[in-house]
């Protein structure tokens, strides 16, 4: 646990700083804001890939969805804790630099800038804090030695993140009218829907098959905190998926000339 926490606490900020320095050499004309934005998205992609691989490994090795164990289901949580903490700070840095670009003069790390950040990014910050404050104790303590399969499923939800990050990178590079951006948009829709929306019925269905009950009975057979945690996780996913669908409708439903107006 402590070794994993220490390594992850050094790895993600270290990779972030390394990306910024490499971009300073590769793209000297870029502003610090642009380097921070791109570096944050690259690190996010790395973490999402690690989480997805860990999740798939756990899911494939847990034939009994209730009792089978896999060490990654426990250990990778201690990777997520420092990452989520790091990511909140990077989101704040991005917010502060964007605000400065818009002419808002707020001192970095001031109460005013932090309040503005929390108001603008309240959903994402709440999502991160929920994982840190609620899901971490549930997955590491309250569930005991049960349900590694379901923890692995939650990790797999990160599969859509690299495509979301790539979409933002392409927009940052002014490539939003390219074929690559359109194809990537399809991957965002598909992976987000499969891994962040259908994931929850899939988990309930897996438990129903394991214990031999109808899927509609599952919420009444599992602990209340599991239902609450799942509901709290899927609620923002449904909101974000609605936003993605609206953006996709704009992307695929209008001509490049119309989008450029």
Short mmCIF file of N, CA and C in Angstrom, two decimals, residues 71-224:
data_model
loop_
_atom_site.label_atom_id
_atom_site.label_comp_id
_atom_site.label_asym_id
_atom_site.label_seq_id
_atom_site.Cartn_x
_atom_site.Cartn_y
_atom_site.Cartn_z
N UNK A 71 -5.10 -9.37 -6.95
CA UNK A 71 -4.36 -8.35 -6.21
C UNK A 71 -4.50 -6.95 -6.80
N UNK A 72 -4.72 -6.85 -8.13
CA UNK A 72 -4.84 -5.53 -8.75
C UNK A 72 -6.10 -4.79 -8.30
N UNK A 73 -7.14 -5.53 -7.94
CA UNK A 73 -8.37 -4.88 -7.49
C UNK A 73 -8.15 -4.07 -6.23
N UNK A 74 -7.20 -4.49 -5.42
CA UNK A 74 -6.86 -3.76 -4.20
C UNK A 74 -5.75 -2.76 -4.46
N UNK A 75 -4.72 -3.20 -5.16
CA UNK A 75 -3.51 -2.39 -5.29
C UNK A 75 -3.74 -1.16 -6.17
N UNK A 76 -4.54 -1.30 -7.24
CA UNK A 76 -4.68 -0.14 -8.14
C UNK A 76 -5.48 0.99 -7.51
N UNK A 77 -6.27 0.69 -6.51
CA UNK A 77 -6.95 1.78 -5.79
C UNK A 77 -5.93 2.75 -5.23
N UNK A 78 -4.81 2.23 -4.75
CA UNK A 78 -3.77 3.09 -4.17
C UNK A 78 -2.99 3.84 -5.24
N UNK A 79 -3.22 3.50 -6.51
CA UNK A 79 -2.71 4.32 -7.62
C UNK A 79 -3.70 5.44 -7.92
N UNK A 80 -4.99 5.12 -7.84
CA UNK A 80 -6.02 6.11 -8.14
C UNK A 80 -6.06 7.26 -7.13
N UNK A 81 -5.78 6.97 -5.87
CA UNK A 81 -5.88 8.00 -4.83
C UNK A 81 -4.93 9.17 -5.12
N UNK A 82 -3.63 8.95 -5.34
CA UNK A 82 -2.77 10.09 -5.68
C UNK A 82 -3.09 10.69 -7.04
N UNK A 83 -3.56 9.86 -7.99
CA UNK A 83 -3.89 10.42 -9.30
C UNK A 83 -5.04 11.40 -9.19
N UNK A 84 -6.11 11.02 -8.49
CA UNK A 84 -7.26 11.90 -8.35
C UNK A 84 -6.88 13.21 -7.66
N UNK A 85 -6.02 13.10 -6.66
CA UNK A 85 -5.55 14.30 -5.96
C UNK A 85 -4.74 15.19 -6.90
N UNK A 86 -3.82 14.57 -7.64
CA UNK A 86 -3.02 15.30 -8.64
C UNK A 86 -3.92 15.95 -9.69
N UNK A 87 -4.93 15.20 -10.17
CA UNK A 87 -5.76 15.68 -11.26
C UNK A 87 -6.60 16.89 -10.85
N UNK A 88 -7.04 16.92 -9.60
CA UNK A 88 -7.78 18.10 -9.13
C UNK A 88 -6.89 19.34 -9.21
N UNK A 89 -5.62 19.19 -8.82
CA UNK A 89 -4.71 20.34 -8.87
C UNK A 89 -4.43 20.77 -10.31
N UNK A 90 -4.27 19.80 -11.21
CA UNK A 90 -4.02 20.13 -12.61
C UNK A 90 -5.25 20.83 -13.21
N UNK A 91 -6.43 20.38 -12.85
CA UNK A 91 -7.65 21.05 -13.31
C UNK A 91 -7.66 22.50 -12.83
N UNK A 92 -7.21 22.71 -11.59
CA UNK A 92 -7.15 24.07 -11.07
C UNK A 92 -6.15 24.92 -11.88
N UNK A 93 -4.97 24.35 -12.18
CA UNK A 93 -3.98 25.08 -12.98
C UNK A 93 -4.54 25.46 -14.34
N UNK A 94 -5.21 24.52 -14.99
CA UNK A 94 -5.81 24.79 -16.30
C UNK A 94 -6.85 25.90 -16.19
N UNK A 95 -7.67 25.83 -15.15
CA UNK A 95 -8.70 26.85 -14.95
C UNK A 95 -8.06 28.22 -14.74
N UNK A 96 -7.02 28.29 -13.93
CA UNK A 96 -6.38 29.58 -13.63
C UNK A 96 -5.76 30.19 -14.88
N UNK A 97 -5.07 29.37 -15.69
CA UNK A 97 -4.44 29.89 -16.90
C UNK A 97 -5.48 30.33 -17.93
N UNK A 98 -6.58 29.58 -18.04
CA UNK A 98 -7.66 29.99 -18.95
C UNK A 98 -8.28 31.30 -18.50
N UNK A 99 -8.42 31.47 -17.19
CA UNK A 99 -8.99 32.70 -16.65
C UNK A 99 -8.09 33.89 -16.96
N UNK A 100 -6.79 33.71 -16.80
CA UNK A 100 -5.85 34.79 -17.11
C UNK A 100 -5.93 35.17 -18.59
N UNK A 101 -6.11 34.15 -19.45
CA UNK A 101 -6.20 34.41 -20.88
C UNK A 101 -7.44 35.22 -21.22
N UNK A 102 -8.52 35.02 -20.41
CA UNK A 102 -9.75 35.78 -20.62
C UNK A 102 -9.70 37.16 -19.96
N UNK A 103 -8.58 37.48 -19.33
CA UNK A 103 -8.42 38.81 -18.73
C UNK A 103 -8.84 38.89 -17.28
N UNK A 104 -9.12 37.75 -16.64
CA UNK A 104 -9.50 37.75 -15.23
C UNK A 104 -8.22 37.73 -14.39
N UNK A 105 -8.00 38.77 -13.64
CA UNK A 105 -6.76 38.90 -12.87
C UNK A 105 -6.99 38.42 -11.44
N UNK A 106 -6.72 37.16 -11.23
CA UNK A 106 -6.81 36.59 -9.89
C UNK A 106 -5.47 35.97 -9.53
N UNK A 107 -5.05 36.21 -8.31
CA UNK A 107 -3.77 35.65 -7.87
C UNK A 107 -3.87 34.14 -7.77
N UNK A 108 -2.82 33.46 -8.24
CA UNK A 108 -2.82 32.00 -8.18
C UNK A 108 -2.88 31.54 -6.72
N UNK A 109 -3.69 30.52 -6.48
CA UNK A 109 -3.90 29.92 -5.16
C UNK A 109 -4.63 30.85 -4.19
N UNK A 110 -5.20 31.93 -4.72
CA UNK A 110 -5.99 32.81 -3.86
C UNK A 110 -7.37 32.19 -3.62
N UNK A 111 -8.05 32.67 -2.59
CA UNK A 111 -9.39 32.17 -2.29
C UNK A 111 -10.35 32.46 -3.45
N UNK A 112 -10.17 33.63 -4.08
CA UNK A 112 -11.05 33.99 -5.19
C UNK A 112 -10.89 33.04 -6.37
N UNK A 113 -9.63 32.71 -6.71
CA UNK A 113 -9.39 31.81 -7.84
C UNK A 113 -9.86 30.40 -7.53
N UNK A 114 -9.67 29.96 -6.29
CA UNK A 114 -10.13 28.62 -5.91
C UNK A 114 -11.65 28.55 -5.90
N UNK A 115 -12.29 29.60 -5.43
CA UNK A 115 -13.75 29.62 -5.42
C UNK A 115 -14.28 29.59 -6.84
N UNK A 116 -13.67 30.36 -7.73
CA UNK A 116 -14.08 30.37 -9.13
C UNK A 116 -13.90 28.98 -9.76
N UNK A 117 -12.79 28.33 -9.43
CA UNK A 117 -12.53 26.98 -9.95
C UNK A 117 -13.57 25.98 -9.45
N UNK A 118 -13.87 26.03 -8.16
CA UNK A 118 -14.82 25.07 -7.58
C UNK A 118 -16.22 25.28 -8.14
N UNK A 119 -16.58 26.52 -8.43
CA UNK A 119 -17.89 26.80 -9.00
C UNK A 119 -17.99 26.29 -10.44
N UNK A 120 -16.93 26.52 -11.20
CA UNK A 120 -16.96 26.14 -12.62
C UNK A 120 -16.81 24.64 -12.81
N UNK A 121 -15.99 24.00 -11.98
CA UNK A 121 -15.71 22.57 -12.14
C UNK A 121 -16.31 21.75 -11.00
N UNK A 122 -17.42 22.21 -10.47
CA UNK A 122 -17.98 21.57 -9.28
C UNK A 122 -18.36 20.11 -9.51
N UNK A 123 -18.87 19.77 -10.69
CA UNK A 123 -19.27 18.39 -10.94
C UNK A 123 -18.06 17.47 -11.00
N UNK A 124 -17.03 17.89 -11.73
CA UNK A 124 -15.83 17.05 -11.85
C UNK A 124 -15.11 16.93 -10.51
N UNK A 125 -15.01 18.03 -9.77
CA UNK A 125 -14.36 17.99 -8.47
C UNK A 125 -15.15 17.09 -7.51
N UNK A 126 -16.48 17.20 -7.54
CA UNK A 126 -17.32 16.35 -6.69
C UNK A 126 -17.12 14.88 -7.05
N UNK A 127 -17.04 14.60 -8.34
CA UNK A 127 -16.81 13.22 -8.81
C UNK A 127 -15.49 12.69 -8.27
N UNK A 128 -14.42 13.49 -8.35
CA UNK A 128 -13.10 13.06 -7.85
C UNK A 128 -13.14 12.87 -6.33
N UNK A 129 -13.75 13.82 -5.62
CA UNK A 129 -13.80 13.72 -4.17
C UNK A 129 -14.65 12.52 -3.72
N UNK A 130 -15.70 12.22 -4.48
CA UNK A 130 -16.53 11.06 -4.17
C UNK A 130 -15.70 9.78 -4.26
N UNK A 131 -14.85 9.69 -5.28
CA UNK A 131 -13.99 8.52 -5.41
C UNK A 131 -13.02 8.44 -4.24
N UNK A 132 -12.46 9.58 -3.85
CA UNK A 132 -11.48 9.59 -2.77
C UNK A 132 -12.11 9.32 -1.41
N UNK A 133 -13.23 9.98 -1.13
CA UNK A 133 -13.81 9.96 0.22
C UNK A 133 -14.78 8.80 0.43
N UNK A 134 -15.49 8.40 -0.63
CA UNK A 134 -16.53 7.37 -0.48
C UNK A 134 -16.11 6.03 -1.07
N UNK A 135 -15.73 6.03 -2.34
CA UNK A 135 -15.44 4.76 -3.00
C UNK A 135 -14.18 4.07 -2.46
N UNK A 136 -13.18 4.86 -2.11
CA UNK A 136 -11.95 4.23 -1.59
C UNK A 136 -12.20 3.46 -0.31
N UNK A 137 -12.88 4.03 0.71
CA UNK A 137 -13.20 3.21 1.91
C UNK A 137 -14.07 2.00 1.59
N UNK A 138 -15.04 2.17 0.66
CA UNK A 138 -15.91 1.04 0.33
C UNK A 138 -15.11 -0.10 -0.29
N UNK A 139 -14.28 0.23 -1.28
CA UNK A 139 -13.55 -0.82 -1.99
C UNK A 139 -12.44 -1.42 -1.16
N UNK A 140 -11.89 -0.67 -0.23
CA UNK A 140 -10.74 -1.18 0.53
C UNK A 140 -11.12 -1.77 1.88
N UNK A 141 -12.26 -1.41 2.43
CA UNK A 141 -12.58 -1.87 3.78
C UNK A 141 -13.99 -2.47 3.89
N UNK A 142 -15.02 -1.71 3.52
CA UNK A 142 -16.38 -2.13 3.80
C UNK A 142 -16.82 -3.36 3.02
N UNK A 143 -16.26 -3.60 1.85
CA UNK A 143 -16.67 -4.77 1.08
C UNK A 143 -15.97 -6.04 1.55
N UNK A 144 -15.02 -5.91 2.45
CA UNK A 144 -14.28 -7.07 2.93
C UNK A 144 -13.45 -7.70 1.83
N UNK A 145 -13.60 -9.01 1.65
CA UNK A 145 -12.85 -9.72 0.62
C UNK A 145 -13.77 -10.18 -0.52
N UNK A 146 -14.81 -9.40 -0.77
CA UNK A 146 -15.78 -9.74 -1.81
C UNK A 146 -15.75 -8.72 -2.95
N UNK A 147 -16.08 -9.19 -4.15
CA UNK A 147 -16.39 -8.27 -5.24
C UNK A 147 -15.23 -7.68 -6.00
N UNK A 148 -14.08 -8.37 -6.06
CA UNK A 148 -12.99 -7.85 -6.88
C UNK A 148 -13.41 -7.69 -8.35
N UNK A 149 -14.26 -8.58 -8.82
CA UNK A 149 -14.77 -8.51 -10.19
C UNK A 149 -15.40 -7.15 -10.47
N UNK A 150 -16.20 -6.65 -9.53
CA UNK A 150 -16.91 -5.40 -9.73
C UNK A 150 -15.97 -4.20 -9.66
N UNK A 151 -14.95 -4.30 -8.82
CA UNK A 151 -13.93 -3.25 -8.79
C UNK A 151 -13.22 -3.17 -10.13
N UNK A 152 -12.91 -4.35 -10.70
CA UNK A 152 -12.29 -4.39 -12.03
C UNK A 152 -13.18 -3.76 -13.08
N UNK A 153 -14.50 -3.99 -12.99
CA UNK A 153 -15.44 -3.37 -13.93
C UNK A 153 -15.37 -1.85 -13.85
N UNK A 154 -15.29 -1.33 -12.65
CA UNK A 154 -15.20 0.13 -12.48
C UNK A 154 -13.93 0.67 -13.12
N UNK A 155 -12.84 -0.07 -13.01
CA UNK A 155 -11.59 0.35 -13.66
C UNK A 155 -11.76 0.43 -15.17
N UNK A 156 -12.49 -0.55 -15.75
CA UNK A 156 -12.67 -0.60 -17.21
C UNK A 156 -13.43 0.62 -17.72
N UNK A 157 -14.17 1.29 -16.85
CA UNK A 157 -14.90 2.49 -17.26
C UNK A 157 -13.98 3.56 -17.83
N UNK A 158 -12.68 3.47 -17.51
CA UNK A 158 -11.73 4.46 -17.99
C UNK A 158 -11.37 4.28 -19.47
N UNK A 159 -11.91 3.24 -20.12
CA UNK A 159 -11.58 2.99 -21.52
C UNK A 159 -11.91 4.17 -22.43
N UNK A 160 -12.95 4.91 -22.09
CA UNK A 160 -13.35 6.04 -22.95
C UNK A 160 -12.44 7.26 -22.79
N UNK A 161 -11.70 7.34 -21.70
CA UNK A 161 -10.91 8.55 -21.41
C UNK A 161 -9.85 8.86 -22.45
N UNK A 162 -9.06 7.89 -22.95
CA UNK A 162 -8.08 8.24 -23.99
C UNK A 162 -8.71 8.87 -25.23
N UNK A 163 -9.90 8.43 -25.61
CA UNK A 163 -10.57 9.00 -26.78
C UNK A 163 -11.08 10.40 -26.49
N UNK A 164 -11.57 10.61 -25.25
CA UNK A 164 -12.00 11.96 -24.85
C UNK A 164 -10.79 12.90 -24.86
N UNK A 165 -9.68 12.43 -24.32
CA UNK A 165 -8.46 13.26 -24.29
C UNK A 165 -7.97 13.56 -25.70
N UNK A 166 -7.99 12.55 -26.58
CA UNK A 166 -7.56 12.76 -27.96
C UNK A 166 -8.44 13.79 -28.64
N UNK A 167 -9.75 13.74 -28.39
CA UNK A 167 -10.65 14.72 -28.98
C UNK A 167 -10.29 16.14 -28.54
N UNK A 168 -9.98 16.31 -27.26
CA UNK A 168 -9.60 17.63 -26.76
C UNK A 168 -8.26 18.08 -27.33
N UNK A 169 -7.33 17.13 -27.49
CA UNK A 169 -6.03 17.46 -28.07
C UNK A 169 -6.19 17.90 -29.52
N UNK A 170 -7.02 17.19 -30.29
CA UNK A 170 -7.25 17.56 -31.69
C UNK A 170 -7.87 18.94 -31.79
N UNK A 171 -8.78 19.27 -30.87
CA UNK A 171 -9.37 20.61 -30.87
C UNK A 171 -8.32 21.65 -30.50
N UNK A 172 -7.44 21.31 -29.57
CA UNK A 172 -6.38 22.23 -29.18
C UNK A 172 -5.44 22.49 -30.35
N UNK A 173 -5.24 21.47 -31.20
CA UNK A 173 -4.36 21.60 -32.36
C UNK A 173 -5.10 22.13 -33.60
N UNK A 174 -6.35 22.57 -33.41
CA UNK A 174 -7.18 23.12 -34.50
C UNK A 174 -7.44 22.07 -35.57
N UNK A 175 -7.66 20.83 -35.16
CA UNK A 175 -7.92 19.73 -36.10
C UNK A 175 -9.33 19.19 -35.94
N UNK A 176 -10.25 20.04 -35.50
CA UNK A 176 -11.60 19.56 -35.24
C UNK A 176 -12.40 19.26 -36.50
N UNK A 177 -11.92 19.69 -37.66
CA UNK A 177 -12.63 19.40 -38.91
C UNK A 177 -12.00 18.26 -39.69
N UNK A 178 -11.11 17.52 -39.08
CA UNK A 178 -10.45 16.41 -39.76
C UNK A 178 -11.26 15.13 -39.62
N UNK A 179 -10.96 14.17 -40.51
CA UNK A 179 -11.61 12.86 -40.44
C UNK A 179 -11.26 12.16 -39.13
N UNK A 180 -10.01 12.33 -38.68
CA UNK A 180 -9.58 11.70 -37.43
C UNK A 180 -10.47 12.14 -36.27
N UNK A 181 -10.80 13.41 -36.23
CA UNK A 181 -11.64 13.92 -35.14
C UNK A 181 -13.04 13.32 -35.20
N UNK A 182 -13.58 13.15 -36.41
CA UNK A 182 -14.91 12.55 -36.55
C UNK A 182 -14.90 11.08 -36.15
N UNK A 183 -13.89 10.36 -36.60
CA UNK A 183 -13.79 8.94 -36.23
C UNK A 183 -13.60 8.79 -34.73
N UNK A 184 -12.76 9.65 -34.17
CA UNK A 184 -12.54 9.60 -32.72
C UNK A 184 -13.83 9.91 -31.96
N UNK A 185 -14.66 10.79 -32.51
CA UNK A 185 -15.93 11.10 -31.88
C UNK A 185 -16.84 9.88 -31.79
N UNK A 186 -16.80 9.03 -32.82
CA UNK A 186 -17.58 7.79 -32.80
C UNK A 186 -17.07 6.88 -31.70
N UNK A 187 -15.75 6.77 -31.57
CA UNK A 187 -15.17 5.93 -30.51
C UNK A 187 -15.54 6.47 -29.13
N UNK A 188 -15.59 7.79 -28.98
CA UNK A 188 -16.00 8.37 -27.69
C UNK A 188 -17.42 7.94 -27.35
N UNK A 189 -18.33 8.09 -28.30
CA UNK A 189 -19.72 7.72 -28.07
C UNK A 189 -19.87 6.25 -27.70
N UNK A 190 -19.21 5.38 -28.48
CA UNK A 190 -19.36 3.94 -28.28
C UNK A 190 -18.75 3.51 -26.95
N UNK A 191 -17.50 3.92 -26.70
CA UNK A 191 -16.82 3.47 -25.47
C UNK A 191 -17.47 4.07 -24.24
N UNK A 192 -17.91 5.32 -24.31
CA UNK A 192 -18.56 5.94 -23.15
C UNK A 192 -19.86 5.22 -22.84
N UNK A 193 -20.66 4.93 -23.87
CA UNK A 193 -21.93 4.26 -23.64
C UNK A 193 -21.73 2.85 -23.10
N UNK A 194 -20.78 2.11 -23.67
CA UNK A 194 -20.57 0.73 -23.25
C UNK A 194 -19.95 0.66 -21.86
N UNK A 195 -18.93 1.49 -21.61
CA UNK A 195 -18.12 1.33 -20.40
C UNK A 195 -18.54 2.23 -19.24
N UNK A 196 -19.41 3.19 -19.49
CA UNK A 196 -19.83 4.06 -18.39
C UNK A 196 -21.34 4.06 -18.16
N UNK A 197 -22.10 3.55 -19.13
CA UNK A 197 -23.54 3.47 -18.96
C UNK A 197 -23.99 2.01 -18.85
N UNK A 198 -23.71 1.22 -19.88
CA UNK A 198 -24.10 -0.19 -19.86
C UNK A 198 -23.30 -1.01 -18.84
N UNK A 199 -22.21 -0.46 -18.37
CA UNK A 199 -21.39 -1.15 -17.37
C UNK A 199 -22.21 -1.55 -16.14
N UNK A 200 -23.10 -0.68 -15.71
CA UNK A 200 -23.84 -0.94 -14.47
C UNK A 200 -24.89 -2.05 -14.65
N UNK A 201 -25.70 -2.04 -15.72
CA UNK A 201 -26.55 -3.22 -15.95
C UNK A 201 -25.74 -4.51 -16.12
N UNK A 202 -24.56 -4.39 -16.74
CA UNK A 202 -23.71 -5.58 -16.92
C UNK A 202 -23.29 -6.15 -15.56
N UNK A 203 -22.90 -5.30 -14.63
CA UNK A 203 -22.49 -5.78 -13.31
C UNK A 203 -23.65 -6.42 -12.57
N UNK A 204 -24.82 -5.78 -12.64
CA UNK A 204 -26.00 -6.36 -11.98
C UNK A 204 -26.38 -7.69 -12.63
N UNK A 205 -26.24 -7.76 -13.95
CA UNK A 205 -26.54 -9.01 -14.65
C UNK A 205 -25.56 -10.11 -14.30
N UNK A 206 -24.28 -9.76 -14.14
CA UNK A 206 -23.28 -10.76 -13.77
C UNK A 206 -23.57 -11.33 -12.39
N UNK A 207 -23.97 -10.47 -11.46
CA UNK A 207 -24.31 -10.95 -10.12
C UNK A 207 -25.57 -11.82 -10.16
N UNK A 208 -26.56 -11.41 -10.97
CA UNK A 208 -27.80 -12.19 -11.08
C UNK A 208 -27.51 -13.60 -11.61
N UNK A 209 -26.64 -13.71 -12.60
CA UNK A 209 -26.30 -15.03 -13.14
C UNK A 209 -25.54 -15.86 -12.10
N UNK A 210 -24.68 -15.19 -11.33
CA UNK A 210 -23.87 -15.90 -10.34
C UNK A 210 -24.74 -16.55 -9.26
N UNK A 211 -25.72 -15.81 -8.77
CA UNK A 211 -26.51 -16.32 -7.65
C UNK A 211 -27.85 -16.92 -8.10
N UNK A 212 -28.14 -16.82 -9.41
CA UNK A 212 -29.34 -17.46 -9.94
C UNK A 212 -30.64 -16.77 -9.61
N UNK A 213 -30.64 -15.43 -9.74
CA UNK A 213 -31.87 -14.68 -9.49
C UNK A 213 -32.13 -13.75 -10.67
N UNK A 214 -33.38 -13.27 -10.85
CA UNK A 214 -33.65 -12.28 -11.91
C UNK A 214 -32.88 -10.99 -11.63
N UNK A 215 -32.51 -10.31 -12.69
CA UNK A 215 -31.68 -9.10 -12.53
C UNK A 215 -32.41 -8.02 -11.74
N UNK A 216 -33.75 -7.97 -11.83
CA UNK A 216 -34.47 -6.93 -11.11
C UNK A 216 -34.46 -7.14 -9.60
N UNK A 217 -34.06 -8.34 -9.16
CA UNK A 217 -33.98 -8.62 -7.73
C UNK A 217 -32.63 -8.24 -7.13
N UNK A 218 -31.65 -7.96 -7.99
CA UNK A 218 -30.29 -7.70 -7.51
C UNK A 218 -30.23 -6.52 -6.54
N UNK A 219 -30.86 -5.36 -6.84
CA UNK A 219 -30.77 -4.23 -5.90
C UNK A 219 -31.26 -4.56 -4.49
N UNK A 220 -32.13 -5.58 -4.36
CA UNK A 220 -32.66 -5.94 -3.05
C UNK A 220 -31.81 -6.99 -2.34
N UNK A 221 -30.83 -7.55 -3.08
CA UNK A 221 -29.99 -8.60 -2.50
C UNK A 221 -28.59 -8.11 -2.11
N UNK A 222 -28.16 -7.00 -2.70
CA UNK A 222 -26.82 -6.51 -2.40
C UNK A 222 -26.90 -5.42 -1.34
N UNK A 223 -25.79 -5.12 -0.65
CA UNK A 223 -25.82 -4.09 0.39
C UNK A 223 -26.26 -2.72 -0.14
N UNK A 224 -26.90 -1.97 0.72
CA UNK A 224 -27.42 -0.65 0.34
C UNK A 224 -26.31 0.27 -0.16
#
